[in-house]
Amino acid sequence: LLDATASSMTQTMQNAAIFSQALSSNKDEIGHILNNLDTLSRQLKDAGIDQSAHKAGEALDTLTANISNLRYTLNAAERTISRVDTLAQNLVNGKGIAGKMLTDEQLAEDLERTIRHTQLLLQDFRLNPKRYTTVKLKVFGKNKTKGYATPFDDPIYQMQVDSLERALGKRLREQDGKGN
């Protein structure tokens, strides 16, 4: 056992001597390599690689935050589009008042007629306010009120006539199309 250990120690010493001799013979080259590494290290430091890496890291952090915000925005847009799609489907299927107005022709005509009558009432109120704000008592047939006079020169009256003409023309075209 001592012989094996001694032999191993001898071999280790010889290897250390060879390594030491190799280092000595390449001492100048190793010195040049260390000088070159030192020069390279200074040049990298002067070039601002550390600062550039730090700035790149900050830019990546900002980019990550922006991507997260974009994801949130896209998800919100997707939810909104889904709601609009559902609303459009309900309209097309005639659900709700707006859907019924789009699909029920009679309801649309009734609504148009109601709007027309409301406009005529407002027009009459504007032209004859005393008719609606004055209370008159009739005593035995006296104080007869004047009948309704159509205001032909009024622009609102003309608008109503135009609307009625369009509605009549539409009905006539529909009847003509069904008759063929």
mmCIF file of C-alpha atoms in Angstrom:
data_model
loop_
_atom_site.group_PDB
_atom_site.id
_atom_site.type_symbol
_atom_site.label_atom_id
_atom_site.label_comp_id
_atom_site.label_asym_id
_atom_site.label_seq_id
_atom_site.Cartn_x
_atom_site.Cartn_y
_atom_site.Cartn_z
ATOM 1 C CA LEU A 1 0.000 0.000 0.000
ATOM 2 C CA LEU A 2 2.875 2.355 0.768
ATOM 3 C CA ASP A 3 4.519 1.510 -2.526
ATOM 4 C CA ALA A 4 1.317 2.341 -4.455
ATOM 5 C CA THR A 5 0.895 5.633 -2.614
ATOM 6 C CA ALA A 6 4.543 6.526 -3.106
ATOM 7 C CA SER A 7 4.292 5.693 -6.793
ATOM 8 C CA SER A 8 1.144 7.817 -7.113
ATOM 9 C CA MET A 9 2.793 10.692 -5.274
ATOM 10 C CA THR A 10 5.822 10.448 -7.531
ATOM 11 C CA GLN A 11 3.626 10.520 -10.614
ATOM 12 C CA THR A 12 1.699 13.565 -9.264
ATOM 13 C CA MET A 13 4.953 15.387 -8.551
ATOM 14 C CA GLN A 14 6.233 14.631 -12.055
ATOM 15 C CA ASN A 15 2.952 15.952 -13.554
ATOM 16 C CA ALA A 16 3.198 19.089 -11.434
ATOM 17 C CA ALA A 17 6.774 19.594 -12.611
ATOM 18 C CA ILE A 18 5.725 19.172 -16.264
ATOM 19 C CA PHE A 19 2.840 21.610 -15.766
ATOM 20 C CA SER A 20 5.101 24.098 -14.026
ATOM 21 C CA GLN A 21 7.659 23.816 -16.819
ATOM 22 C CA ALA A 22 4.901 24.329 -19.457
ATOM 23 C CA LEU A 23 3.701 27.438 -17.620
ATOM 24 C CA SER A 24 7.221 28.802 -17.443
ATOM 25 C CA SER A 25 7.889 28.230 -21.104
ATOM 26 C CA ASN A 26 4.559 29.898 -22.089
ATOM 27 C CA LYS A 27 4.810 32.700 -19.535
ATOM 28 C CA ASP A 28 5.149 35.386 -22.214
ATOM 29 C CA GLU A 29 2.153 34.095 -24.199
ATOM 30 C CA ILE A 30 0.044 33.856 -21.054
ATOM 31 C CA GLY A 31 1.035 37.429 -20.208
ATOM 32 C CA HIS A 32 -0.068 38.565 -23.698
ATOM 33 C CA ILE A 33 -3.385 36.719 -23.327
ATOM 34 C CA LEU A 34 -4.035 38.330 -19.932
ATOM 35 C CA ASN A 35 -3.126 41.763 -21.342
ATOM 36 C CA ASN A 36 -5.495 41.185 -24.277
ATOM 37 C CA LEU A 37 -8.308 40.138 -21.900
ATOM 38 C CA ASP A 38 -7.701 43.234 -19.811
ATOM 39 C CA THR A 39 -7.783 45.439 -22.925
ATOM 40 C CA LEU A 40 -10.976 43.734 -24.165
ATOM 41 C CA SER A 41 -12.622 44.168 -20.764
ATOM 42 C CA ARG A 42 -11.803 47.896 -20.735
ATOM 43 C CA GLN A 43 -13.049 48.321 -24.301
ATOM 44 C CA LEU A 44 -16.349 46.582 -23.484
ATOM 45 C CA LYS A 45 -16.749 48.743 -20.410
ATOM 46 C CA ASP A 46 -15.996 51.880 -22.429
ATOM 47 C CA ALA A 47 -18.438 50.767 -25.133
ATOM 48 C CA GLY A 48 -21.201 50.752 -22.521
ATOM 49 C CA ILE A 49 -22.242 47.123 -22.939
ATOM 50 C CA ASP A 50 -23.457 47.073 -19.336
ATOM 51 C CA GLN A 51 -25.540 50.202 -19.898
ATOM 52 C CA SER A 52 -26.822 48.869 -23.210
ATOM 53 C CA ALA A 53 -27.796 45.591 -21.578
ATOM 54 C CA HIS A 54 -29.564 47.512 -18.802
ATOM 55 C CA LYS A 55 -31.394 49.687 -21.328
ATOM 56 C CA ALA A 56 -32.328 46.601 -23.351
ATOM 57 C CA GLY A 57 -33.715 45.039 -20.178
ATOM 58 C CA GLU A 58 -35.781 48.144 -19.462
ATOM 59 C CA ALA A 59 -37.032 48.152 -23.054
ATOM 60 C CA LEU A 60 -38.045 44.499 -22.728
ATOM 61 C CA ASP A 61 -39.873 45.272 -19.483
ATOM 62 C CA THR A 62 -41.739 48.125 -21.182
ATOM 63 C CA LEU A 63 -42.529 45.915 -24.168
ATOM 64 C CA THR A 64 -43.864 43.206 -21.865
ATOM 65 C CA ALA A 65 -46.102 45.735 -20.096
ATOM 66 C CA ASN A 66 -47.350 47.075 -23.438
ATOM 67 C CA ILE A 67 -48.115 43.566 -24.672
ATOM 68 C CA SER A 68 -50.046 42.918 -21.461
ATOM 69 C CA ASN A 69 -52.050 46.122 -22.002
ATOM 70 C CA LEU A 70 -52.666 45.153 -25.619
ATOM 71 C CA ARG A 71 -53.939 41.736 -24.511
ATOM 72 C CA TYR A 72 -56.328 43.413 -22.079
ATOM 73 C CA THR A 73 -57.542 45.798 -24.800
ATOM 74 C CA LEU A 74 -58.022 42.974 -27.295
ATOM 75 C CA ASN A 75 -59.969 40.932 -24.739
ATOM 76 C CA ALA A 76 -62.200 43.930 -24.012
ATOM 77 C CA ALA A 77 -62.716 44.488 -27.752
ATOM 78 C CA GLU A 78 -63.570 40.814 -28.202
ATOM 79 C CA ARG A 79 -66.186 41.009 -25.429
ATOM 80 C CA THR A 80 -67.649 44.169 -26.973
ATOM 81 C CA ILE A 81 -67.812 42.608 -30.434
ATOM 82 C CA SER A 82 -69.523 39.572 -28.933
ATOM 83 C CA ARG A 83 -72.142 41.809 -27.318
ATOM 84 C CA VAL A 84 -72.699 43.727 -30.560
ATOM 85 C CA ASP A 85 -73.071 40.423 -32.417
ATOM 86 C CA THR A 86 -75.662 39.231 -29.893
ATOM 87 C CA LEU A 87 -77.497 42.544 -30.196
ATOM 88 C CA ALA A 88 -77.497 42.299 -34.001
ATOM 89 C CA GLN A 89 -78.821 38.727 -33.858
ATOM 90 C CA ASN A 90 -81.602 39.814 -31.510
ATOM 91 C CA LEU A 91 -82.519 42.664 -33.870
ATOM 92 C CA VAL A 92 -82.597 40.359 -36.883
ATOM 93 C CA ASN A 93 -84.674 37.799 -34.961
ATOM 94 C CA GLY A 94 -87.199 40.481 -33.974
ATOM 95 C CA LYS A 95 -86.489 40.441 -30.256
ATOM 96 C CA GLY A 96 -87.268 43.577 -28.275
ATOM 97 C CA ILE A 97 -88.946 46.765 -29.463
ATOM 98 C CA ALA A 98 -86.161 47.674 -31.889
ATOM 99 C CA GLY A 99 -86.144 44.157 -33.363
ATOM 100 C CA LYS A 100 -89.908 44.214 -33.779
ATOM 101 C CA MET A 101 -89.719 47.600 -35.486
ATOM 102 C CA LEU A 102 -87.202 46.171 -37.939
ATOM 103 C CA THR A 103 -89.175 43.017 -38.686
ATOM 104 C CA ASP A 104 -92.847 43.984 -38.181
ATOM 105 C CA GLU A 105 -93.974 46.204 -41.045
ATOM 106 C CA GLN A 106 -97.305 47.073 -39.405
ATOM 107 C CA LEU A 107 -95.612 48.220 -36.189
ATOM 108 C CA ALA A 108 -93.249 50.422 -38.197
ATOM 109 C CA GLU A 109 -96.179 51.986 -40.076
ATOM 110 C CA ASP A 110 -98.108 52.547 -36.830
ATOM 111 C CA LEU A 111 -95.077 54.210 -35.278
ATOM 112 C CA GLU A 112 -94.605 56.412 -38.346
ATOM 113 C CA ARG A 113 -98.284 57.396 -38.234
ATOM 114 C CA THR A 114 -98.024 58.210 -34.503
ATOM 115 C CA ILE A 115 -94.976 60.386 -35.119
ATOM 116 C CA ARG A 116 -96.768 62.160 -37.959
ATOM 117 C CA HIS A 117 -99.806 62.889 -35.769
ATOM 118 C CA THR A 118 -97.578 64.086 -32.934
ATOM 119 C CA GLN A 119 -95.812 66.463 -35.317
ATOM 120 C CA LEU A 120 -99.162 67.796 -36.522
ATOM 121 C CA LEU A 121 -100.325 68.292 -32.926
ATOM 122 C CA LEU A 122 -97.124 70.163 -32.058
ATOM 123 C CA GLN A 123 -97.496 72.239 -35.200
ATOM 124 C CA ASP A 124 -101.060 73.161 -34.266
ATOM 125 C CA PHE A 125 -99.960 73.979 -30.717
ATOM 126 C CA ARG A 126 -97.237 76.244 -32.113
ATOM 127 C CA LEU A 127 -99.603 78.003 -34.529
ATOM 128 C CA ASN A 128 -102.627 78.161 -32.196
ATOM 129 C CA PRO A 129 -101.372 78.228 -28.598
ATOM 130 C CA LYS A 130 -104.583 79.838 -27.303
ATOM 131 C CA ARG A 131 -106.505 76.759 -28.354
ATOM 132 C CA TYR A 132 -104.564 74.737 -25.757
ATOM 133 C CA THR A 133 -103.886 77.299 -23.046
ATOM 134 C CA THR A 134 -107.187 79.166 -22.818
ATOM 135 C CA VAL A 135 -110.251 77.751 -21.119
ATOM 136 C CA LYS A 136 -113.541 79.045 -22.511
ATOM 137 C CA LEU A 137 -116.926 78.311 -21.109
ATOM 138 C CA LYS A 138 -119.755 78.091 -23.596
ATOM 139 C CA VAL A 139 -122.972 79.459 -22.317
ATOM 140 C CA PHE A 140 -125.943 78.465 -24.419
ATOM 141 C CA GLY A 141 -124.137 78.244 -27.758
ATOM 142 C CA LYS A 142 -122.281 81.519 -27.499
ATOM 143 C CA ASN A 143 -118.537 81.885 -27.975
ATOM 144 C CA LYS A 144 -118.316 79.438 -30.829
ATOM 145 C CA THR A 145 -114.729 78.548 -31.706
ATOM 146 C CA LYS A 146 -113.372 78.601 -35.200
ATOM 147 C CA GLY A 147 -112.837 75.298 -36.980
ATOM 148 C CA TYR A 148 -109.434 73.869 -37.749
ATOM 149 C CA ALA A 149 -107.681 75.707 -40.576
ATOM 150 C CA THR A 150 -104.922 73.803 -42.360
ATOM 151 C CA PRO A 151 -101.748 75.894 -42.517
ATOM 152 C CA PHE A 152 -100.722 75.121 -46.106
ATOM 153 C CA ASP A 153 -97.810 77.569 -46.060
ATOM 154 C CA ASP A 154 -96.212 76.044 -42.947
ATOM 155 C CA PRO A 155 -92.983 74.040 -43.611
ATOM 156 C CA ILE A 156 -93.979 71.366 -41.098
ATOM 157 C CA TYR A 157 -97.266 70.858 -42.925
ATOM 158 C CA GLN A 158 -95.356 70.427 -46.182
ATOM 159 C CA MET A 159 -93.044 67.923 -44.481
ATOM 160 C CA GLN A 160 -96.093 65.919 -43.365
ATOM 161 C CA VAL A 161 -97.548 65.929 -46.858
ATOM 162 C CA ASP A 162 -94.225 64.743 -48.291
ATOM 163 C CA SER A 163 -94.066 61.957 -45.702
ATOM 164 C CA LEU A 164 -97.592 60.817 -46.546
ATOM 165 C CA GLU A 165 -96.798 60.879 -50.269
ATOM 166 C CA ARG A 166 -93.722 58.696 -49.692
ATOM 167 C CA ALA A 167 -95.724 56.226 -47.586
ATOM 168 C CA LEU A 168 -98.472 56.057 -50.207
ATOM 169 C CA GLY A 169 -95.931 55.598 -53.010
ATOM 170 C CA LYS A 170 -94.267 52.781 -51.079
ATOM 171 C CA ARG A 171 -97.590 51.002 -50.539
ATOM 172 C CA LEU A 172 -98.547 51.371 -54.181
ATOM 173 C CA ARG A 173 -95.190 49.941 -55.301
ATOM 174 C CA GLU A 174 -95.589 47.021 -52.899
ATOM 175 C CA GLN A 175 -99.120 46.328 -54.132
ATOM 176 C CA ASP A 176 -97.979 46.648 -57.734
ATOM 177 C CA GLY A 177 -95.132 44.196 -57.054
ATOM 178 C CA LYS A 178 -97.525 41.682 -55.438
ATOM 179 C CA GLY A 179 -100.068 42.032 -58.219
ATOM 180 C CA ASN A 180 -97.621 40.974 -60.978
#
